[in-house]
PDB file of C-alpha atoms in Angstrom:
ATOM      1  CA  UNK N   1      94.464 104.220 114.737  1.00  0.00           C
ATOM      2  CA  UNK N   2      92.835 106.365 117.055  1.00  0.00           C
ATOM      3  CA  UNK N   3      90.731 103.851 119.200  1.00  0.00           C
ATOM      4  CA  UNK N   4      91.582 100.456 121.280  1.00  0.00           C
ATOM      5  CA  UNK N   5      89.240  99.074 119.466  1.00  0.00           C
ATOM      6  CA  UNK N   6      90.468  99.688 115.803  1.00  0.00           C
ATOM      7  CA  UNK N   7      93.657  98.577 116.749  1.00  0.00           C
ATOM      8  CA  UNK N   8      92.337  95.565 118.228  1.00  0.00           C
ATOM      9  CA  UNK N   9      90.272  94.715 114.982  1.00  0.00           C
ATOM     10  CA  UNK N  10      93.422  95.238 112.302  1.00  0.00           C
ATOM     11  CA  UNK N  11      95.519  93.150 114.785  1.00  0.00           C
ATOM     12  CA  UNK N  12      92.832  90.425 114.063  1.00  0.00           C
ATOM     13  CA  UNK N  13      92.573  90.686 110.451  1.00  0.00           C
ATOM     14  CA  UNK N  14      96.114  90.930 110.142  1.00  0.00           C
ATOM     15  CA  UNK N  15      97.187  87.842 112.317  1.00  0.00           C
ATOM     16  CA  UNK N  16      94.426  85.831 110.111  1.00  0.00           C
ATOM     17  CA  UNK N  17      96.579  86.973 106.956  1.00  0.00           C
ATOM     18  CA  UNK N  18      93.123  87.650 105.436  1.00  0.00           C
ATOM     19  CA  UNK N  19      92.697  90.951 104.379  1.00  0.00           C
ATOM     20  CA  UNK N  20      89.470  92.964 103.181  1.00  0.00           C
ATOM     21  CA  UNK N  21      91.904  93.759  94.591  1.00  0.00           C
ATOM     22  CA  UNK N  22      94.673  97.162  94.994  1.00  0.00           C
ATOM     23  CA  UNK N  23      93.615 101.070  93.592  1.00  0.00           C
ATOM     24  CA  UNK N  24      91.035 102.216  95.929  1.00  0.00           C
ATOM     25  CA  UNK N  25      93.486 101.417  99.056  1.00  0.00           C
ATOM     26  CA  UNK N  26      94.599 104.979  98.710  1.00  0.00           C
ATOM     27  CA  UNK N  27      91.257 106.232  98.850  1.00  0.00           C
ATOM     28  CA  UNK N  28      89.642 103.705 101.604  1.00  0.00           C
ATOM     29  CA  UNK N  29      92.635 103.890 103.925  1.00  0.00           C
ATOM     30  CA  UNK N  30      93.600 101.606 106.847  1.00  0.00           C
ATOM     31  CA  UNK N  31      89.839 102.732 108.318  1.00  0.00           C
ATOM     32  CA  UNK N  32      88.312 100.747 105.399  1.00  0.00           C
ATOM     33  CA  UNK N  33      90.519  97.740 106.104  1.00  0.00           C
ATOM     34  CA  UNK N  34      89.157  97.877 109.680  1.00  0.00           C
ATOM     35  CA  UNK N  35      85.907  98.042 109.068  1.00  0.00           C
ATOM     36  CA  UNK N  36      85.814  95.050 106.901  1.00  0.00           C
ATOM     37  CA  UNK N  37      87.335  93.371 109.748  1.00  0.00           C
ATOM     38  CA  UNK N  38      84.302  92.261 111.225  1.00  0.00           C
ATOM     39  CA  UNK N  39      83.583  89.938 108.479  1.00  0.00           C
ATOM     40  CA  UNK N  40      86.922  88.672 107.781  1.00  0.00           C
ATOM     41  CA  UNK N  41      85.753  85.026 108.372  1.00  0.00           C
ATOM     42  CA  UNK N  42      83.224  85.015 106.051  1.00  0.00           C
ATOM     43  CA  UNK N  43      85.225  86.622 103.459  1.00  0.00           C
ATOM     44  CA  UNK N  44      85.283  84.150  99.651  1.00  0.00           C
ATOM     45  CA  UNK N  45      87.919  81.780  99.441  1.00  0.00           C
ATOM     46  CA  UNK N  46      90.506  81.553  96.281  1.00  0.00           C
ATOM     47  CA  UNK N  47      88.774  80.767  93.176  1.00  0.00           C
ATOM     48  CA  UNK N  48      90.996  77.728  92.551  1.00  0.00           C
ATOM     49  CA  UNK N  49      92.009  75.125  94.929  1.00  0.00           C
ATOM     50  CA  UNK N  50      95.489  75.586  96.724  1.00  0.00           C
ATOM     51  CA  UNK N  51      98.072  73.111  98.025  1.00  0.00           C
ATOM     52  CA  UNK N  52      98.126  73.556 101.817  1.00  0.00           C
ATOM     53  CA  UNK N  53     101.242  74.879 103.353  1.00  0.00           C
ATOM     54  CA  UNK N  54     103.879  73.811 105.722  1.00  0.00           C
ATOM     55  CA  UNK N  55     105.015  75.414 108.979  1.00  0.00           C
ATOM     56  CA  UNK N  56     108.253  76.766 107.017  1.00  0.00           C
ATOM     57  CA  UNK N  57     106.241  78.492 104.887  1.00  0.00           C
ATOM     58  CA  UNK N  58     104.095  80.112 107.994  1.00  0.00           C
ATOM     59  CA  UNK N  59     107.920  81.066 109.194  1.00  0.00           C
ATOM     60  CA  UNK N  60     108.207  82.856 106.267  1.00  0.00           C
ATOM     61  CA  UNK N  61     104.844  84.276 105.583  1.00  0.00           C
ATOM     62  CA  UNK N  62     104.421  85.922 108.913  1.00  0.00           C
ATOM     63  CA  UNK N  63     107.392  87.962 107.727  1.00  0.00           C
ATOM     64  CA  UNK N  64     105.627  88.908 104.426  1.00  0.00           C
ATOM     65  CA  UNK N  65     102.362  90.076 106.619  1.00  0.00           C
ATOM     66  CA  UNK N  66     104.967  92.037 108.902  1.00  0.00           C
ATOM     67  CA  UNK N  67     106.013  93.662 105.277  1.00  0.00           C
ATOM     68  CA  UNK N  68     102.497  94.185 104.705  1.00  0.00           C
ATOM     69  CA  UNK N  69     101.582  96.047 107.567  1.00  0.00           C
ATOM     70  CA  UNK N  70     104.167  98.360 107.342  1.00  0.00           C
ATOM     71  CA  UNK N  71     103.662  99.019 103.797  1.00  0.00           C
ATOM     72  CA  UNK N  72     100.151  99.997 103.960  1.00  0.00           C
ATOM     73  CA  UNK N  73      99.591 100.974 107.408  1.00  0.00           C
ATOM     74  CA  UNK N  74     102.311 102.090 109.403  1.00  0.00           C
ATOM     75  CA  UNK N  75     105.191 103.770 107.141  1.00  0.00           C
ATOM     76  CA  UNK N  76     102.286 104.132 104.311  1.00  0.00           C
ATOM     77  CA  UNK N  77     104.790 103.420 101.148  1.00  0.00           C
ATOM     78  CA  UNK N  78     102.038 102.005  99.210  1.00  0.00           C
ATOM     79  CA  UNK N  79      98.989  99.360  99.663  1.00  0.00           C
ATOM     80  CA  UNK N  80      99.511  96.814 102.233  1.00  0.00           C
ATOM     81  CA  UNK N  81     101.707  94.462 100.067  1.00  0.00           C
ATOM     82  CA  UNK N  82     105.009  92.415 100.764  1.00  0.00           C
ATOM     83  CA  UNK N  83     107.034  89.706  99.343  1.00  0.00           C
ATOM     84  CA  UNK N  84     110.017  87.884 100.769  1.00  0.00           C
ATOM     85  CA  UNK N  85     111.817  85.560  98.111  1.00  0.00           C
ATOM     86  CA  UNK N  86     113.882  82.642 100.002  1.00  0.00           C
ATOM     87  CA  UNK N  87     116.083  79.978  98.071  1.00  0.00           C
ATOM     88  CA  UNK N  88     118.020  77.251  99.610  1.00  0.00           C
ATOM     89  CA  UNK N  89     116.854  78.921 103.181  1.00  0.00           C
ATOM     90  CA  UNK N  90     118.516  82.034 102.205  1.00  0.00           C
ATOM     91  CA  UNK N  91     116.320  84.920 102.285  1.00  0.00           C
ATOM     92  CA  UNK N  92     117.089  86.602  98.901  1.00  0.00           C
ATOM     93  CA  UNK N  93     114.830  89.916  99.433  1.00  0.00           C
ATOM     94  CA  UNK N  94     112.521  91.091 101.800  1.00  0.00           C
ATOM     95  CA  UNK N  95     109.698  94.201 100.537  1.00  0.00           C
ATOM     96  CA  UNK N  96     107.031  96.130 100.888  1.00  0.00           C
ATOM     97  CA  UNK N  97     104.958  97.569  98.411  1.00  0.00           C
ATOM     98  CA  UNK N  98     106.566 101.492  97.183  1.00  0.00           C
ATOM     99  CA  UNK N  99     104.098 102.854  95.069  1.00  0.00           C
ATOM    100  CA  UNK N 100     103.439 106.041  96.615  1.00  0.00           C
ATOM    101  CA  UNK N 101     107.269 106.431  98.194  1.00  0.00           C
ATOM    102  CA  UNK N 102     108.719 106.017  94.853  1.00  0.00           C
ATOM    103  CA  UNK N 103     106.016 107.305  92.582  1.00  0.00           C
ATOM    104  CA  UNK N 104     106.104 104.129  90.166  1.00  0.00           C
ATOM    105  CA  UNK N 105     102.927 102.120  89.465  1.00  0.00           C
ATOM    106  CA  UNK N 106     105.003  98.918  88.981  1.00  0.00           C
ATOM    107  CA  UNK N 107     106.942  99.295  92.654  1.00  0.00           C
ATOM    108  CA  UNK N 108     104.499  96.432  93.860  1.00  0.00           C
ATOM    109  CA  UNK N 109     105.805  94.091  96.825  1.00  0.00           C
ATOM    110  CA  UNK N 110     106.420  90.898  94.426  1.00  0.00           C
ATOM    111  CA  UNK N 111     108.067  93.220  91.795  1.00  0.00           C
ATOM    112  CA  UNK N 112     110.500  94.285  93.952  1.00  0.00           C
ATOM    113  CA  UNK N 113     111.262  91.939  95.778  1.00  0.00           C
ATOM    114  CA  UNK N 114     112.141  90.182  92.345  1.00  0.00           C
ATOM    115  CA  UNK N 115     114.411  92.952  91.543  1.00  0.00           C
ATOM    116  CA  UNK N 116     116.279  92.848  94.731  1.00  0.00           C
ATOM    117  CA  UNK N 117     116.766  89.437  94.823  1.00  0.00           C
ATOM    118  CA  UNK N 118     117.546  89.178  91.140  1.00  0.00           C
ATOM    119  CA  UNK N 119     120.186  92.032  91.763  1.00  0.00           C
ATOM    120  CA  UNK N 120     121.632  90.369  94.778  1.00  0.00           C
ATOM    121  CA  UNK N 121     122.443  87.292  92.868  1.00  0.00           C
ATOM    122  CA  UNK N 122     123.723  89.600  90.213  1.00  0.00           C
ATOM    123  CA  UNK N 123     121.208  87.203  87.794  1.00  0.00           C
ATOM    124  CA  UNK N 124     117.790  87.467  86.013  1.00  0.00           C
ATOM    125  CA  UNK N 125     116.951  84.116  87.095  1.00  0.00           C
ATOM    126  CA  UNK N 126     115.807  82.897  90.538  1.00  0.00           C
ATOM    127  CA  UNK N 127     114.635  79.189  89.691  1.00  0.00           C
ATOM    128  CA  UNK N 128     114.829  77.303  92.790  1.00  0.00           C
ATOM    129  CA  UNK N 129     113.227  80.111  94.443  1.00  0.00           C
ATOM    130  CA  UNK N 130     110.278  80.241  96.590  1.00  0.00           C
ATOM    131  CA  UNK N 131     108.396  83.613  96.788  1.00  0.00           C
ATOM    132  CA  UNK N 132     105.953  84.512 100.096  1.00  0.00           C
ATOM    133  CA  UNK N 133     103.728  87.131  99.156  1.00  0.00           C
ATOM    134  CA  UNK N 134     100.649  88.508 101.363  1.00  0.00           C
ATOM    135  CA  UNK N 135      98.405  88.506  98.818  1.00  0.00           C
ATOM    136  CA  UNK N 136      97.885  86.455  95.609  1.00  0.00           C
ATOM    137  CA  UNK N 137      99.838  88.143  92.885  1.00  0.00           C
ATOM    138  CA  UNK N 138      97.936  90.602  90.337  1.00  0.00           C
ATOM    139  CA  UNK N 139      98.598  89.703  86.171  1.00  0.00           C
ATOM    140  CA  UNK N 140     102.155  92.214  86.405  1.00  0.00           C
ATOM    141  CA  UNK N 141     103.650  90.704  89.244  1.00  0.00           C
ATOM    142  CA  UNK N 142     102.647  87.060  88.301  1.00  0.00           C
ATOM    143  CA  UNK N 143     104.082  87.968  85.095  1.00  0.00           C
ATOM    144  CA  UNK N 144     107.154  88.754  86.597  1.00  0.00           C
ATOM    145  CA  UNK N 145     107.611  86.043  88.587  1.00  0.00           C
ATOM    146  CA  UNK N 146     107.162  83.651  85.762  1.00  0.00           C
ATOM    147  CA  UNK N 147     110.442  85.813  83.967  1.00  0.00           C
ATOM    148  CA  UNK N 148     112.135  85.117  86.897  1.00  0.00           C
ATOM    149  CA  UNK N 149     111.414  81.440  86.637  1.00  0.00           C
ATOM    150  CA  UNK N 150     110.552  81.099  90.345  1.00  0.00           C
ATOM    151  CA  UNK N 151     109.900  77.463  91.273  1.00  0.00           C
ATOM    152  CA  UNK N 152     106.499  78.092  93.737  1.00  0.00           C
ATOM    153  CA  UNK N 153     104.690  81.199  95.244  1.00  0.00           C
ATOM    154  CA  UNK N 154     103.101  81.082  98.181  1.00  0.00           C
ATOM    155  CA  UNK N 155     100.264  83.780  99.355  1.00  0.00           C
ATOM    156  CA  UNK N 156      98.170  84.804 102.041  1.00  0.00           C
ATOM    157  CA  UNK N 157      94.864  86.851 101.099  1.00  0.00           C
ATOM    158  CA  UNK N 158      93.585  86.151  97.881  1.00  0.00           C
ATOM    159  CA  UNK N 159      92.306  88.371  95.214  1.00  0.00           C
ATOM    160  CA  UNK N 160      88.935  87.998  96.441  1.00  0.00           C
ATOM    161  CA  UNK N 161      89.656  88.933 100.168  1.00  0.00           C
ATOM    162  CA  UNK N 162      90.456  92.791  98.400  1.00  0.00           C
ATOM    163  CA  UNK N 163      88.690  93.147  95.630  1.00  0.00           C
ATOM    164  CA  UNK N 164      86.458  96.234  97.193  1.00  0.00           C
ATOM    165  CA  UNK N 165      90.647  98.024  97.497  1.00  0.00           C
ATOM    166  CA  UNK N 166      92.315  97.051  94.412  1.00  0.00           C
ATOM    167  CA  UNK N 167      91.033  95.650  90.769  1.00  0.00           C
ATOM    168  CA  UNK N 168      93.487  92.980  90.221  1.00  0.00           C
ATOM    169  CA  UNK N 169      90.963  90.993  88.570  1.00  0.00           C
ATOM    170  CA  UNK N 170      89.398  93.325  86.301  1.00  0.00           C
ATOM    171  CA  UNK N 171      92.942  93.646  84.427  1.00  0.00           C
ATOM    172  CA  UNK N 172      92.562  90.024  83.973  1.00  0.00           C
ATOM    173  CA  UNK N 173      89.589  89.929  82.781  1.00  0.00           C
ATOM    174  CA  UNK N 174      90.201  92.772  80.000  1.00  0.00           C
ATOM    175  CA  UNK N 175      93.146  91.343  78.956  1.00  0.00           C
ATOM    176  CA  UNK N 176      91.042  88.375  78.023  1.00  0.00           C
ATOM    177  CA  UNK N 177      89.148  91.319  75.274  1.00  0.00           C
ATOM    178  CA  UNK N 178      88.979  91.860  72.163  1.00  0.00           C
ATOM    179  CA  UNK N 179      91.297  94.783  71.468  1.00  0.00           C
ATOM    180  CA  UNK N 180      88.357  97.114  70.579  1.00  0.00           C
ATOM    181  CA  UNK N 181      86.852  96.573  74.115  1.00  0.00           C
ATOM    182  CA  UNK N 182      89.909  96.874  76.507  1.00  0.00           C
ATOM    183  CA  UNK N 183      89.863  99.828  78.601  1.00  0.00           C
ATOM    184  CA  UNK N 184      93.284 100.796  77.355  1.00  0.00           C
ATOM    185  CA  UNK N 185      92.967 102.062  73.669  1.00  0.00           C
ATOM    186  CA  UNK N 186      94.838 100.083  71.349  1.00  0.00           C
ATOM    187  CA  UNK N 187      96.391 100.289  67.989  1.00  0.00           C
ATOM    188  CA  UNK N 188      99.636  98.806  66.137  1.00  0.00           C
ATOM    189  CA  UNK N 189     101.539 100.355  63.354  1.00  0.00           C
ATOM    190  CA  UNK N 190     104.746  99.687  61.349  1.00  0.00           C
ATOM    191  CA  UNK N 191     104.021  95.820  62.165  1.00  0.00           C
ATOM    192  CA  UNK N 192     106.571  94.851  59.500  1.00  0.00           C
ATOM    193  CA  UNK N 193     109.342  97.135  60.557  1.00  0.00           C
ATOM    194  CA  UNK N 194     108.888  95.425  63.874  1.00  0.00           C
ATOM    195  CA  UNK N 195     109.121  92.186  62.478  1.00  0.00           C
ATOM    196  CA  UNK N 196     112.344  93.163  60.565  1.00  0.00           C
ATOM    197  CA  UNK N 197     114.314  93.586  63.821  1.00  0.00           C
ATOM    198  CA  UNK N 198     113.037  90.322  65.186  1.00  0.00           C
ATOM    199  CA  UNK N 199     114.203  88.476  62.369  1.00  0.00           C
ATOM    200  CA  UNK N 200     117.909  90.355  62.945  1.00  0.00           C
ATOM    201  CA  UNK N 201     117.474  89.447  66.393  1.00  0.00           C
ATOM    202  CA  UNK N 202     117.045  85.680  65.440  1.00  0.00           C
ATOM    203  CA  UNK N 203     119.848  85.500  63.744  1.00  0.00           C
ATOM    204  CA  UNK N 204     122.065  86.531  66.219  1.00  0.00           C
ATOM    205  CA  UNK N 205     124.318  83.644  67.750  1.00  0.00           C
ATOM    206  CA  UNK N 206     124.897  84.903  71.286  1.00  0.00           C
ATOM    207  CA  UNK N 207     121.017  86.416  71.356  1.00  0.00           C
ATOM    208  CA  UNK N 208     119.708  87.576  74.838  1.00  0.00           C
ATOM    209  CA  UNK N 209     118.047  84.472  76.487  1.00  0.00           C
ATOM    210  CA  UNK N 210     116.407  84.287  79.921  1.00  0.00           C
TER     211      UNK N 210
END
């Protein structure tokens, strides 16, 4: 930042763990984060209703925000995005989002944090797991969580604190399309083929489960 006074205002919004939905970050910058600062407070609540928190999950969370600031605004690895997955107050992984370092679309904080706490374990499954993520999870990561069979996820900003940044929510919604009107172009072929290996795969004994 190149002011006092910037500084000043992302310390605010970042200490508040409400942030100003995830593609336009790259375009916007840390500038746009700041300027959106000024209205933090008044910024729209989660659509849903949340269970309140306890002060182990604050412990935990301030680490995720840490994450999050140097994700997006210090080391710039990606949008300002982290995760820290804890189980039996063991902290299993701690990440930032790595979309930009690593040139993968799916590097998001949740996703791998997931990975690197699934690989520590040396297991796909992390039930009994809390995740603390600075931002409510878009579909991919929530997806992946759900794999992973976490127990509870806990999050800071909500889609709606970033949806200028990032379009979390429109993937939701055009998932919830008719093929013919998603964004993405669809088609299927060889349907039956498919199928074919599926029943194989049923029939196996010792078939992958997770």
């Amino acid at each position: 930042m190149s002011s006092s006074n910037d500084e000043t205002s992302l310390d605010k919004l970042f200490s508040s763990a409400r942030v100003v939905h995830r593609r336009h970050f790259l375009a916007v910058g840390a500038g746009g984060i700041v300027a959106a600062a000024g209205s933090a407070e008044a910024l729209a609540k989660p659509a849903y209703p949340v269970p309140a928190g306890n002060e182990e999950d604050r412990k935990y969370m301030a680490q995720a925000i840490d994450l999050m600031r140097k994700a997006g605004v210090t080391e710039r690895t990606g949008g300002a995005f982290g995760a820290i997955i804890v189980r039996n107050g063991e902290v299993l992984s701690a990440t930032g989002n790595s979309v930009l370092r690593d040139n993968d679309p799916s590097a998001h904080a949740e996703v791998n944090a997931i990975r690197a706490a699934c690989k520590k374990i040396g297991a796909p499954n992390l039930k009994g797991a809390t995740m603390y993520t600075s931002c409510e999870c878009c579909p991919m990561c929530y997806s992946t969580a759900y794999w992973a069979r976490l127990d509870r996820i806990v999050f800071a900003a909500a889609w709606s604190d970033y949806a200028d940044l990032f379009d979390d929510s429109n993937i939701n919604a055009d998932m919830k399309q008719p093929y013919a009107k998603r964004k993405i172009k669809m088609a299927q072929v060889m349907q039956p083929e498919a199928e074919k290996v599926w029943q194989e795969f049923r029939k196996l004994p010792d078939r992958a489960k997770y």
